[in-house]
Short mmCIF file of C-alpha atoms in Angstrom, two decimals:
data_model
loop_
_atom_site.label_atom_id
_atom_site.label_comp_id
_atom_site.label_asym_id
_atom_site.label_seq_id
_atom_site.Cartn_x
_atom_site.Cartn_y
_atom_site.Cartn_z
CA MET Y 1 0.00 0.00 0.00
CA PRO Y 2 1.44 3.44 -0.93
CA ARG Y 3 2.79 5.34 2.02
CA ASP Y 4 0.92 8.44 3.18
CA PRO Y 5 3.11 11.46 2.23
CA SER Y 6 2.16 13.13 5.52
CA GLU Y 7 3.51 10.19 7.58
CA ARG Y 8 6.68 10.95 9.48
CA ASP Y 9 9.58 8.54 9.88
CA THR Y 10 8.87 6.27 12.84
CA THR Y 11 12.52 6.54 13.88
CA ASN Y 12 11.82 10.16 14.87
CA THR Y 13 8.75 9.49 17.02
CA SER Y 14 10.39 8.25 20.19
CA SER Y 15 9.32 11.37 22.05
CA LEU Y 16 5.72 10.95 20.88
CA SER Y 17 5.59 7.23 21.74
CA SER Y 18 6.21 8.00 25.38
CA PHE Y 19 2.78 9.71 25.48
CA ILE Y 20 0.93 6.85 23.72
CA PRO Y 21 -0.36 3.95 25.87
CA LYS Y 22 1.57 0.72 25.28
CA SER Y 23 -1.59 -1.17 24.42
CA ILE Y 24 -2.33 1.22 21.57
CA THR Y 25 1.22 0.96 20.19
CA MET Y 26 1.21 -2.85 20.27
CA GLN Y 27 -2.23 -3.21 18.79
CA SER Y 28 -1.59 -0.82 15.94
CA SER Y 29 1.58 -2.67 14.94
CA SER Y 30 -0.05 -6.12 14.85
CA SER Y 31 -2.19 -7.42 12.02
CA GLN Y 32 -5.90 -6.98 12.56
CA PRO Y 33 -8.94 -8.05 10.58
CA PRO Y 34 -10.52 -5.30 8.43
CA LEU Y 35 -12.98 -3.03 10.18
CA GLU Y 36 -16.66 -3.21 9.47
CA ARG Y 37 -17.82 -0.82 6.79
CA GLY Y 38 -18.39 2.67 8.19
CA LYS Y 39 -16.33 2.12 11.36
CA ALA Y 40 -13.16 3.93 10.23
CA CYS Y 41 -12.43 7.41 11.55
CA SER Y 42 -13.41 10.37 9.37
CA ARG Y 43 -9.79 11.34 8.58
CA CYS Y 44 -8.83 7.87 7.33
CA ARG Y 45 -12.04 7.67 5.29
CA ARG Y 46 -11.31 11.01 3.59
CA ARG Y 47 -7.73 9.98 2.81
CA LYS Y 48 -8.70 6.37 1.88
CA MET Y 49 -6.23 4.96 4.40
CA ARG Y 50 -6.50 1.74 6.36
CA CYS Y 51 -7.82 2.51 9.87
CA ASP Y 52 -7.40 0.22 12.88
CA GLY Y 53 -10.46 1.73 14.64
CA GLU Y 54 -8.67 2.35 17.93
CA ARG Y 55 -10.29 4.85 20.31
CA PRO Y 56 -9.91 7.69 21.15
CA ALA Y 57 -7.45 8.00 18.23
CA CYS Y 58 -6.50 5.40 15.63
CA GLY Y 59 -2.93 4.35 14.89
CA GLN Y 60 -2.74 6.27 11.60
CA CYS Y 61 -3.70 9.54 13.26
CA GLN Y 62 -1.40 8.88 16.23
CA ARG Y 63 1.62 8.17 14.03
CA ASN Y 64 0.99 11.32 11.98
CA ASP Y 65 0.58 13.51 15.08
CA ARG Y 66 -3.04 14.23 14.12
CA ALA Y 67 -4.80 12.65 17.09
CA GLU Y 68 -6.85 15.79 17.62
CA ASP Y 69 -8.37 15.36 14.13
CA CYS Y 70 -9.37 11.73 14.70
CA GLU Y 71 -13.18 11.63 14.88
CA TYR Y 72 -15.70 8.78 14.68
CA LEU Y 73 -19.11 9.53 13.27
CA ASP Y 74 -20.73 6.69 15.25
CA GLY Y 75 -19.90 8.26 18.64
CA PRO Y 76 -22.49 9.16 21.31
CA GLY Y 77 -22.56 12.84 20.38
CA PRO Y 78 -21.80 15.15 17.45
CA THR Y 79 -18.19 15.52 16.32
CA GLN Y 80 -16.32 18.82 16.31
CA ASN Y 81 -16.80 19.14 12.55
CA GLN Y 82 -20.51 18.48 12.90
CA LEU Y 83 -20.74 21.13 15.60
CA LEU Y 84 -18.94 23.63 13.35
CA GLU Y 85 -21.20 22.78 10.42
CA GLY Y 86 -24.23 23.33 12.64
CA GLU Y 87 -22.87 26.70 13.74
CA ILE Y 88 -22.30 27.70 10.10
CA ILE Y 89 -25.90 26.80 9.25
CA ARG Y 90 -27.13 28.84 12.24
CA LEU Y 91 -25.04 31.87 11.25
CA GLU Y 92 -26.17 31.68 7.62
CA GLY Y 93 -29.77 31.65 8.81
CA ARG Y 94 -29.12 34.64 11.05
CA ILE Y 95 -27.52 36.56 8.17
CA ALA Y 96 -30.59 35.85 6.06
CA GLU Y 97 -32.84 37.21 8.84
CA LEU Y 98 -30.80 40.40 9.16
CA SER Y 99 -30.72 40.87 5.39
CA ALA Y 100 -34.51 40.69 5.38
CA GLY Y 101 -34.60 43.48 8.00
CA SER Y 102 -37.31 41.78 9.99
CA ALA Y 103 -35.32 40.85 13.08
CA PRO Y 104 -33.65 43.01 15.73
CA LEU Y 105 -29.90 43.53 15.42
CA THR Y 106 -28.06 41.12 17.71
CA LEU Y 107 -24.39 42.01 18.01
CA HIS Y 108 -21.55 39.96 19.42
CA ASP Y 109 -20.91 40.64 23.08
CA PRO Y 110 -17.13 41.17 23.44
CA TYR Y 111 -17.40 40.60 27.19
CA ALA Y 112 -19.36 37.32 27.08
CA ILE Y 113 -16.33 35.09 27.65
CA TRP Y 114 -15.20 37.20 30.56
CA HIS Y 115 -18.63 37.15 32.19
CA GLN Y 116 -18.81 33.38 31.82
CA ALA Y 117 -15.32 32.93 33.24
CA GLN Y 118 -16.23 35.05 36.22
CA ARG Y 119 -19.29 32.95 36.97
CA THR Y 120 -17.17 29.81 37.14
CA ALA Y 121 -13.95 31.21 38.62
CA GLN Y 122 -12.91 29.99 42.03
CA SER Y 123 -11.45 33.34 42.91
CA ASN Y 124 -14.67 35.36 42.96
CA ASN Y 125 -13.72 36.69 46.39
CA ASP Y 126 -10.58 38.36 45.00
CA PRO Y 127 -11.24 42.09 45.56
CA MET Y 128 -9.21 43.08 42.48
CA ARG Y 129 -11.29 40.80 40.26
CA ALA Y 130 -14.42 42.28 41.80
CA LEU Y 131 -13.28 45.78 40.83
CA VAL Y 132 -12.45 44.67 37.30
CA ARG Y 133 -15.80 42.91 37.05
CA GLN Y 134 -17.54 46.14 38.09
CA PHE Y 135 -15.61 48.10 35.47
CA VAL Y 136 -16.23 45.62 32.64
CA GLN Y 137 -19.99 46.09 32.96
CA HIS Y 138 -19.58 49.75 31.97
CA ALA Y 139 -16.25 49.74 30.10
CA THR Y 140 -17.74 51.18 26.90
CA GLU Y 141 -19.13 54.22 28.73
CA PHE Y 142 -15.60 55.15 29.85
CA GLY Y 143 -14.01 54.73 26.42
CA PHE Y 144 -12.43 51.27 26.73
CA PHE Y 145 -11.22 50.35 23.23
CA LEU Y 146 -8.90 47.36 23.85
CA HIS Y 147 -9.94 43.77 23.14
CA ILE Y 148 -11.37 42.91 26.55
CA HIS Y 149 -10.70 39.16 26.52
CA ARG Y 150 -7.09 39.49 25.37
CA PHE Y 151 -6.49 42.25 27.90
CA LEU Y 152 -7.94 40.29 30.81
CA ASP Y 153 -6.00 37.18 29.81
CA LYS Y 154 -2.82 39.23 30.02
CA VAL Y 155 -3.80 40.69 33.38
CA PHE Y 156 -4.87 37.49 35.09
CA SER Y 157 -2.70 34.83 33.44
CA ALA Y 158 -0.67 32.90 36.00
CA GLY Y 159 2.95 34.02 36.14
CA SER Y 160 2.47 37.06 33.89
CA SER Y 161 4.48 40.15 34.81
CA HIS Y 162 2.91 43.61 34.56
CA SER Y 163 4.72 46.53 32.98
CA ASN Y 164 4.48 49.96 34.55
CA SER Y 165 2.05 51.09 31.84
CA LEU Y 166 -0.21 48.09 32.47
CA ARG Y 167 -0.17 48.71 36.23
CA ILE Y 168 -1.21 52.32 35.62
CA LEU Y 169 -4.12 51.18 33.47
CA LEU Y 170 -5.15 48.64 36.10
CA ASN Y 171 -5.16 51.30 38.80
CA VAL Y 172 -7.44 53.43 36.60
CA ILE Y 173 -9.74 50.43 36.09
CA TYR Y 174 -9.75 49.81 39.86
CA LEU Y 175 -10.62 53.50 40.29
CA ILE Y 176 -13.74 53.18 38.13
CA GLY Y 177 -14.67 49.88 39.77
CA ALA Y 178 -14.47 51.50 43.19
CA LYS Y 179 -16.53 54.50 42.05
CA LEU Y 180 -19.31 52.30 40.72
CA SER Y 181 -19.29 49.89 43.65
CA SER Y 182 -22.23 49.78 46.04
CA ASN Y 183 -19.91 48.83 48.93
CA PRO Y 184 -18.97 51.92 51.00
CA GLN Y 185 -15.65 50.34 52.04
CA VAL Y 186 -14.70 49.82 48.40
CA GLN Y 187 -15.87 53.32 47.45
CA ALA Y 188 -13.52 54.68 50.11
CA GLN Y 189 -10.56 53.37 48.05
CA GLU Y 190 -11.42 55.51 45.02
CA GLN Y 191 -9.01 58.32 45.84
CA SER Y 192 -6.21 55.87 46.62
CA TYR Y 193 -6.41 54.29 43.17
CA LEU Y 194 -6.58 57.72 41.53
CA THR Y 195 -3.47 58.87 43.39
CA ARG Y 196 -1.51 55.76 42.36
CA ALA Y 197 -2.40 56.17 38.70
CA LEU Y 198 -1.58 59.89 38.56
CA GLN Y 199 1.75 59.47 40.37
CA HIS Y 200 3.09 56.97 37.82
CA LEU Y 201 1.71 58.45 34.60
CA PRO Y 202 4.68 60.77 33.85
CA THR Y 203 7.17 57.85 33.83
CA ALA Y 204 5.08 55.37 31.83
CA LEU Y 205 5.99 55.93 28.18
CA PRO Y 206 9.79 55.51 28.02
CA GLU Y 207 9.66 52.05 29.58
CA ASP Y 208 7.73 50.07 26.98
CA PRO Y 209 6.96 51.33 23.43
CA ARG Y 210 4.04 48.94 23.03
CA GLY Y 211 2.72 50.12 26.40
CA ALA Y 212 1.91 53.54 24.91
CA ILE Y 213 -1.51 52.16 23.97
CA TYR Y 214 -2.12 51.19 27.60
CA VAL Y 215 -1.18 54.70 28.72
CA MET Y 216 -3.43 56.26 26.08
CA GLN Y 217 -6.24 53.99 27.25
CA ALA Y 218 -5.63 55.09 30.84
CA GLU Y 219 -5.73 58.76 29.78
CA VAL Y 220 -9.08 58.25 28.00
CA ILE Y 221 -10.66 56.61 31.04
CA LEU Y 222 -9.26 59.29 33.35
CA ALA Y 223 -10.60 62.06 31.09
CA ASN Y 224 -14.09 60.54 31.19
CA TYR Y 225 -13.78 60.05 34.96
CA PHE Y 226 -12.96 63.73 35.52
CA TYR Y 227 -15.65 64.94 33.10
CA ASN Y 228 -18.17 62.73 34.88
CA THR Y 229 -17.21 64.21 38.25
CA GLY Y 230 -17.59 67.77 36.95
CA ARG Y 231 -13.84 68.48 36.91
CA GLN Y 232 -13.60 69.72 33.33
CA LEU Y 233 -10.15 71.28 33.56
CA GLU Y 234 -8.59 67.97 34.56
CA GLY Y 235 -10.68 66.21 31.93
CA VAL Y 236 -9.27 68.51 29.24
CA TYR Y 237 -5.74 67.87 30.51
CA HIS Y 238 -6.07 64.09 30.15
CA THR Y 239 -7.87 64.42 26.80
CA ASN Y 240 -4.94 66.45 25.47
CA ALA Y 241 -2.51 63.88 26.86
CA ALA Y 242 -4.35 61.12 24.96
CA VAL Y 243 -4.31 63.25 21.79
CA SER Y 244 -0.57 63.84 22.21
CA ILE Y 245 0.13 60.11 22.41
CA ALA Y 246 -2.08 59.40 19.39
CA MET Y 247 -0.38 62.07 17.28
CA ALA Y 248 3.16 61.22 18.44
CA ALA Y 249 2.55 57.57 17.55
CA LYS Y 250 1.05 58.60 14.19
CA LEU Y 251 -2.21 56.81 14.88
CA ASN Y 252 -3.87 59.38 12.61
CA MET Y 253 -2.02 57.87 9.63
CA ILE Y 254 -2.60 54.13 10.05
CA ARG Y 255 -2.82 52.60 6.57
CA SER Y 256 -2.28 56.07 5.07
CA ALA Y 257 -1.91 56.29 1.28
CA ARG Y 258 0.57 59.14 1.64
CA ARG Y 259 3.57 60.14 3.69
CA SER Y 260 3.33 62.86 6.33
CA ARG Y 261 5.09 66.14 5.57
CA SER Y 262 5.32 67.03 9.27
CA ALA Y 263 8.61 68.59 10.31
CA ALA Y 264 8.34 66.66 13.55
CA ASP Y 265 8.70 63.28 11.82
CA THR Y 266 12.25 62.80 13.03
CA THR Y 267 11.25 63.13 16.69
CA THR Y 268 8.00 61.19 16.49
CA TYR Y 269 7.45 58.57 19.16
CA ARG Y 270 7.14 55.39 17.11
CA LEU Y 271 5.22 52.28 18.06
CA PRO Y 272 6.60 48.94 16.89
CA PRO Y 273 4.57 47.32 14.08
CA PRO Y 274 1.39 45.63 15.35
CA ALA Y 275 1.85 41.97 16.22
CA ASP Y 276 -1.36 40.96 14.40
CA THR Y 277 -4.54 42.31 12.84
CA LEU Y 278 -6.25 42.56 16.21
CA GLU Y 279 -3.52 44.79 17.62
CA GLU Y 280 -3.78 47.01 14.54
CA GLY Y 281 -7.53 47.15 15.17
CA GLU Y 282 -6.97 48.22 18.77
CA ARG Y 283 -4.82 51.10 17.52
CA ILE Y 284 -7.41 52.17 14.94
CA ASN Y 285 -10.26 52.02 17.47
CA GLY Y 286 -8.08 53.74 20.06
CA PHE Y 287 -7.43 56.64 17.68
CA TRP Y 288 -11.13 57.16 16.93
CA THR Y 289 -12.06 56.90 20.61
CA VAL Y 290 -9.61 59.74 21.37
CA PHE Y 291 -10.87 61.67 18.33
CA ILE Y 292 -14.49 61.50 19.59
CA LEU Y 293 -13.42 62.55 23.09
CA ASP Y 294 -11.53 65.55 21.69
CA ARG Y 295 -14.23 66.68 19.25
CA CYS Y 296 -17.15 66.47 21.68
CA TRP Y 297 -15.56 67.99 24.76
CA ALA Y 298 -14.03 70.82 22.74
CA VAL Y 299 -17.63 71.96 22.18
CA ALA Y 300 -18.57 71.56 25.85
CA THR Y 301 -15.52 73.53 27.05
CA GLY Y 302 -15.66 76.17 24.31
CA SER Y 303 -12.20 75.34 22.98
CA ALA Y 304 -10.80 74.29 19.62
CA PRO Y 305 -10.25 70.57 18.97
CA ALA Y 306 -6.70 69.39 19.46
CA PHE Y 307 -6.89 67.23 16.31
CA THR Y 308 -6.50 69.77 13.51
CA ASP Y 309 -6.70 67.48 10.45
CA SER Y 310 -4.41 69.81 8.52
CA GLU Y 311 -2.48 68.61 5.47
CA SER Y 312 -0.13 71.59 5.57
CA ALA Y 313 0.80 70.80 9.19
CA GLY Y 314 1.08 67.06 8.52
CA THR Y 315 -1.73 66.26 10.95
CA GLN Y 316 -4.21 64.97 8.37
CA ILE Y 317 -6.44 62.07 9.36
CA ASP Y 318 -6.09 59.13 6.99
CA THR Y 319 -6.82 56.29 9.42
CA PRO Y 320 -9.74 54.15 8.16
CA TRP Y 321 -13.05 54.08 9.99
CA PRO Y 322 -13.06 51.72 12.97
CA MET Y 323 -14.66 48.28 12.90
CA ASP Y 324 -15.87 46.01 15.68
CA LEU Y 325 -12.76 44.37 17.12
CA ALA Y 326 -13.91 40.88 16.12
CA ALA Y 327 -14.05 42.02 12.48
CA TYR Y 328 -10.30 42.72 12.38
CA GLN Y 329 -9.79 38.98 12.83
CA SER Y 330 -12.66 37.66 10.72
CA HIS Y 331 -12.43 40.27 7.93
CA PRO Y 332 -8.98 41.90 8.15
CA PHE Y 333 -7.90 44.66 5.78
CA PRO Y 334 -6.08 43.39 2.67
CA ASN Y 335 -2.32 43.90 2.92
CA ASP Y 336 -2.39 46.57 0.23
CA PHE Y 337 -5.40 48.47 1.63
CA ARG Y 338 -4.75 52.20 2.03
CA SER Y 339 -6.90 55.10 3.23
CA THR Y 340 -6.77 58.87 2.85
CA ARG Y 341 -8.72 61.99 3.91
CA THR Y 342 -11.13 60.00 6.04
CA VAL Y 343 -12.79 62.94 7.82
CA GLN Y 344 -12.70 65.31 4.86
CA SER Y 345 -14.30 62.72 2.58
CA PHE Y 346 -17.11 62.24 5.07
CA ILE Y 347 -17.78 65.97 5.46
CA SER Y 348 -17.89 66.46 1.69
CA GLY Y 349 -20.36 63.60 1.32
CA ALA Y 350 -17.99 61.41 -0.71
CA ASP Y 351 -18.18 58.80 2.07
CA GLY Y 352 -21.74 57.48 2.30
CA ASP Y 353 -23.63 57.09 5.57
CA THR Y 354 -24.93 53.57 4.95
CA GLN Y 355 -21.53 51.84 4.99
CA SER Y 356 -20.43 52.57 8.57
CA PRO Y 357 -18.64 49.40 9.75
CA SER Y 358 -19.34 49.78 13.49
CA MET Y 359 -21.15 51.76 16.16
CA LEU Y 360 -17.82 53.46 16.95
CA ALA Y 361 -17.59 54.66 13.34
CA ILE Y 362 -21.14 56.05 13.48
CA HIS Y 363 -20.25 57.78 16.76
CA ALA Y 364 -17.16 59.37 15.19
CA LYS Y 365 -19.20 60.68 12.25
CA ALA Y 366 -21.86 62.12 14.57
CA ALA Y 367 -19.10 63.86 16.56
CA ILE Y 368 -17.71 65.40 13.37
CA LEU Y 369 -21.12 66.82 12.45
CA TYR Y 370 -21.81 68.02 16.00
CA GLU Y 371 -18.52 69.92 16.29
CA GLY Y 372 -18.79 71.26 12.73
CA ALA Y 373 -22.32 72.54 13.37
CA THR Y 374 -21.19 74.30 16.55
CA ARG Y 375 -18.24 75.94 14.80
CA LEU Y 376 -20.32 77.15 11.84
CA ALA Y 377 -23.11 78.46 14.08
CA SER Y 378 -20.62 80.45 16.17
CA ARG Y 379 -19.68 82.56 13.15
CA TYR Y 380 -23.01 82.52 11.34
CA ASN Y 381 -23.86 85.44 9.07
CA PRO Y 382 -25.91 85.79 5.86
CA SER Y 383 -22.82 85.25 3.69
CA SER Y 384 -22.40 81.75 5.12
CA GLN Y 385 -25.88 80.64 4.06
CA ALA Y 386 -24.59 78.19 1.44
CA ALA Y 387 -22.29 76.45 3.92
CA PHE Y 388 -25.11 76.43 6.47
CA LEU Y 389 -27.56 74.73 4.10
CA SER Y 390 -24.94 72.22 2.95
CA LEU Y 391 -24.14 71.13 6.50
CA ASP Y 392 -27.81 71.09 7.46
CA ASN Y 393 -28.57 68.72 4.58
CA ARG Y 394 -25.55 66.60 5.51
CA ILE Y 395 -26.79 66.21 9.09
CA GLU Y 396 -30.32 65.30 7.96
CA ARG Y 397 -29.03 62.61 5.57
CA PHE Y 398 -26.91 61.19 8.37
CA LYS Y 399 -29.84 61.06 10.81
CA GLN Y 400 -32.05 59.33 8.27
CA ALA Y 401 -29.42 56.60 7.78
CA LEU Y 402 -29.06 55.81 11.50
CA PRO Y 403 -30.29 52.35 12.56
CA ARG Y 404 -33.42 52.62 14.69
CA ILE Y 405 -33.07 51.92 18.40
CA GLU Y 406 -35.81 49.29 18.19
CA ARG Y 407 -33.66 47.13 15.90
CA PHE Y 408 -31.05 46.41 18.57
CA ASP Y 409 -31.19 43.46 20.92
CA PRO Y 410 -32.68 44.74 24.22
CA ALA Y 411 -30.34 42.40 26.12
CA ARG Y 412 -27.28 44.26 24.81
CA VAL Y 413 -27.52 47.27 27.10
CA ASP Y 414 -24.02 48.47 26.14
CA ILE Y 415 -25.06 48.70 22.49
CA LEU Y 416 -28.38 50.33 23.41
CA ARG Y 417 -26.58 52.99 25.44
CA ALA Y 418 -24.13 53.61 22.57
CA ALA Y 419 -26.97 53.85 20.03
CA LEU Y 420 -28.88 56.26 22.29
CA LEU Y 421 -25.77 58.44 22.59
CA VAL Y 422 -25.28 58.55 18.80
CA HIS Y 423 -28.94 59.38 18.11
CA THR Y 424 -28.91 62.15 20.72
CA LEU Y 425 -25.60 63.52 19.45
CA SER Y 426 -26.91 63.75 15.89
CA GLN Y 427 -30.10 65.55 17.04
CA CYS Y 428 -27.97 67.96 19.06
CA ALA Y 429 -25.95 68.72 15.91
CA THR Y 430 -29.18 70.15 14.49
CA ILE Y 431 -29.82 72.06 17.72
CA GLN Y 432 -26.31 73.56 17.66
CA LEU Y 433 -26.60 74.59 14.02
CA HIS Y 434 -30.04 76.24 14.30
CA THR Y 435 -29.73 77.89 17.72
CA PRO Y 436 -28.56 81.27 16.27
CA LEU Y 437 -31.74 81.42 14.17
CA VAL Y 438 -34.17 80.61 16.98
CA GLN Y 439 -32.86 82.77 19.80
CA ASP Y 440 -35.36 82.69 22.72
CA ARG Y 441 -38.57 81.95 20.81
CA VAL Y 442 -39.26 78.23 20.29
CA THR Y 443 -42.22 77.21 18.12
CA ALA Y 444 -43.53 73.83 17.03
CA ASN Y 445 -41.86 74.36 13.65
CA SER Y 446 -38.51 75.37 15.10
CA ARG Y 447 -35.79 73.01 13.95
CA THR Y 448 -34.32 73.10 17.44
CA TYR Y 449 -37.60 71.93 19.00
CA GLN Y 450 -38.13 69.24 16.36
CA ALA Y 451 -34.65 67.87 17.11
CA ALA Y 452 -35.22 68.04 20.88
CA HIS Y 453 -38.58 66.29 20.48
CA SER Y 454 -36.91 63.52 18.42
CA ALA Y 455 -34.20 63.09 21.07
CA VAL Y 456 -36.80 62.60 23.81
CA ARG Y 457 -38.83 60.28 21.59
CA THR Y 458 -35.72 58.09 21.16
CA LEU Y 459 -35.72 57.60 24.94
CA ARG Y 460 -39.03 55.76 24.65
CA GLY Y 461 -37.24 52.91 22.91
CA VAL Y 462 -34.91 52.36 25.87
CA ASN Y 463 -35.67 51.02 29.31
CA ILE Y 464 -34.39 53.88 31.47
CA GLY Y 465 -33.36 51.34 34.09
CA VAL Y 466 -30.26 50.55 31.99
CA LEU Y 467 -29.14 54.20 32.13
CA ASN Y 468 -27.64 54.02 35.62
CA CYS Y 469 -24.20 54.57 34.07
CA VAL Y 470 -23.80 56.35 30.73
CA ASN Y 471 -21.12 58.12 28.74
CA PRO Y 472 -20.54 61.43 30.57
CA PHE Y 473 -21.07 63.47 27.41
CA ILE Y 474 -24.71 62.48 27.17
CA GLY Y 475 -25.20 64.69 30.24
CA ILE Y 476 -24.10 67.67 28.13
CA LEU Y 477 -26.42 66.59 25.30
CA TRP Y 478 -29.43 66.07 27.54
CA GLY Y 479 -28.74 69.48 29.04
CA SER Y 480 -28.99 71.00 25.54
CA VAL Y 481 -32.20 69.12 24.78
CA GLY Y 482 -33.69 70.19 28.12
CA LYS Y 483 -32.76 73.80 27.48
CA VAL Y 484 -34.71 73.82 24.19
CA ILE Y 485 -37.78 72.27 25.83
CA SER Y 486 -37.51 74.78 28.70
CA GLN Y 487 -37.40 77.62 26.17
CA GLY Y 488 -40.55 76.22 24.58
CA ILE Y 489 -42.28 76.20 27.97
CA ALA Y 490 -41.14 79.78 28.63
CA THR Y 491 -42.41 80.88 25.19
CA SER Y 492 -45.79 79.28 25.84
CA ARG Y 493 -46.10 80.95 29.25
CA ARG Y 494 -45.17 84.37 27.89
CA LEU Y 495 -47.82 84.10 25.22
CA ARG Y 496 -50.38 82.89 27.73
CA ALA Y 497 -49.57 85.80 30.06
CA ALA Y 498 -50.01 88.18 27.14
CA GLY Y 499 -53.43 86.71 26.41
CA ALA Y 500 -52.39 84.95 23.21
CA GLY Y 501 -53.17 81.27 22.68
CA GLY Y 502 -50.13 79.10 22.27
CA ALA Y 503 -51.62 76.96 19.52
CA ALA Y 504 -52.57 80.06 17.54
CA GLN Y 505 -48.99 81.29 17.78
CA GLY Y 506 -47.56 77.92 16.68
CA THR Y 507 -46.00 76.95 19.99
CA PRO Y 508 -46.07 73.35 21.24
CA ASP Y 509 -48.68 72.43 23.84
CA GLU Y 510 -47.29 73.24 27.29
CA ARG Y 511 -48.45 69.94 28.78
CA THR Y 512 -46.67 68.08 25.99
CA LEU Y 513 -43.52 70.07 26.67
CA GLN Y 514 -43.73 69.40 30.40
CA THR Y 515 -44.22 65.66 29.77
CA GLU Y 516 -41.13 65.62 27.56
CA LEU Y 517 -39.10 67.49 30.16
CA ASP Y 518 -40.23 65.05 32.86
CA ARG Y 519 -39.24 62.06 30.73
CA LEU Y 520 -35.83 63.61 30.09
CA THR Y 521 -35.10 64.44 33.72
CA MET Y 522 -36.31 60.98 34.76
CA ALA Y 523 -33.62 59.47 32.54
CA MET Y 524 -31.03 61.90 33.93
CA ASP Y 525 -32.02 60.96 37.47
CA GLN Y 526 -30.99 57.36 36.79
CA THR Y 527 -27.30 58.21 36.43
CA ALA Y 528 -27.16 61.21 38.79
CA PRO Y 529 -26.06 59.15 41.86
CA PHE Y 530 -22.79 58.31 40.06
CA SER Y 531 -22.39 61.56 38.11
CA PRO Y 532 -21.95 65.04 39.61
CA LEU Y 533 -21.98 66.31 36.02
CA MET Y 534 -25.48 64.93 35.47
CA THR Y 535 -26.61 66.30 38.82
CA ALA Y 536 -25.46 69.77 37.78
CA GLN Y 537 -27.30 69.47 34.44
CA ILE Y 538 -30.51 68.44 36.20
CA ARG Y 539 -30.21 71.41 38.54
CA THR Y 540 -30.36 73.83 35.59
CA LEU Y 541 -33.68 72.29 34.51
CA ARG Y 542 -35.37 72.04 37.92
CA PRO Y 543 -36.79 75.60 38.03
CA THR Y 544 -38.74 75.04 34.81
CA ARG Y 545 -39.84 71.60 35.92
CA ALA Y 546 -41.05 72.83 39.32
CA THR Y 547 -42.91 75.90 38.11
#
């Protein structure tokens, strides 16, 4: 019988034979009667090789070091291949459902493995794991962009050593875990973890080039922490630190089709090449997370964004739109894929709104429109009418292309919160753009009121019980929405005091406005216990609500 080309010389298998039971070795070498038809393993049947039928692995598979591929179709349960085939059939069916548009969007939960591991871990009483577990539940709201399972494997693997940058990030994670804990003793440790993280931040970068991403991640979480606690100055400081790392590491030019003309190229802090497609994905998603943080909070603080996107200065943004982290492994970029003028192409309309590869990409686009609307409105005059109308149309097309809240799986509260944030951000882009035209008089036809009404209506699609912890910036957005509704109530009361009917003057019904304001503040109340920023925003709306 011809010899299998994949067989290895038996003289070189002495090390393997020590792991094979003696009975198996002896039986496989002796002559045996042919097996009954259909009793051979699946590998031998495919390769038309003689199989001795030994279990759990036949002699052929053992000798060729392929014991893990040896499967018998007559076993008590399905084989690994059968399980995989069943999963493929299930996924194909799910794709067909989504293509038909009749089923809610069910997205992969990146934290599912971690949650399952925590349920079965023997070390549930470990206080550090408890803090990490608390953080993981709300990681997205604080800007966590790393692959959670890979990160936690690195943190909790036995015998793994932690770099200084990783320890800093862990202290920041412990900080958030302590803040969100319901245990007063754990909450009391919040300041201690903050102090540890801040003390070691200045020395983090020189130690480990690859650790720059950990430091940037720590800066993002710290920025959101300070914004959430109402400490905007410190939030801006850590936002700028994250931007500095992103620009120094040239994360704005990942997969760029051109070379930067920046004079600072020779002194740029360079990251080593990514180890794999997932690490490249973490860098892309990290860049866009920092970009969103910078764009949004520049509006809230009345400052200019730190990312300038200037070709003349060599700070152009060519990095492709972010994908879900799992997609970088399942559908990686081709080796020759290149990107250019990502933000500018979107603003001009060359990049369509229906092809956004992830919720993070949609969020980044909404942030671009929100900041652009604020900037244009701040210098509005009749000569800018063409630019105004162009951006207004761009925002409306973007809003129409957004996936409806109702299409998302209600069990994925992290995705629901992200979708709510994006919808509210896009409505607030309209509010920012049209505020100079409305001034203090809000009517039912005012574009600012229509956007505010749509933002509150979106809340109806979300169980407000899941809003106990949200992205801090939604506090700023809800404050803007509440201000418009409050102006509508004030307009209605002025007209009523003057003896004019509100309906006749085109103002919204006051009871409708009050109901919308109550719904909004009810949602804000959910997160207020953990957010001084939200508490301050609610306080500005209370006088109108109480009157």
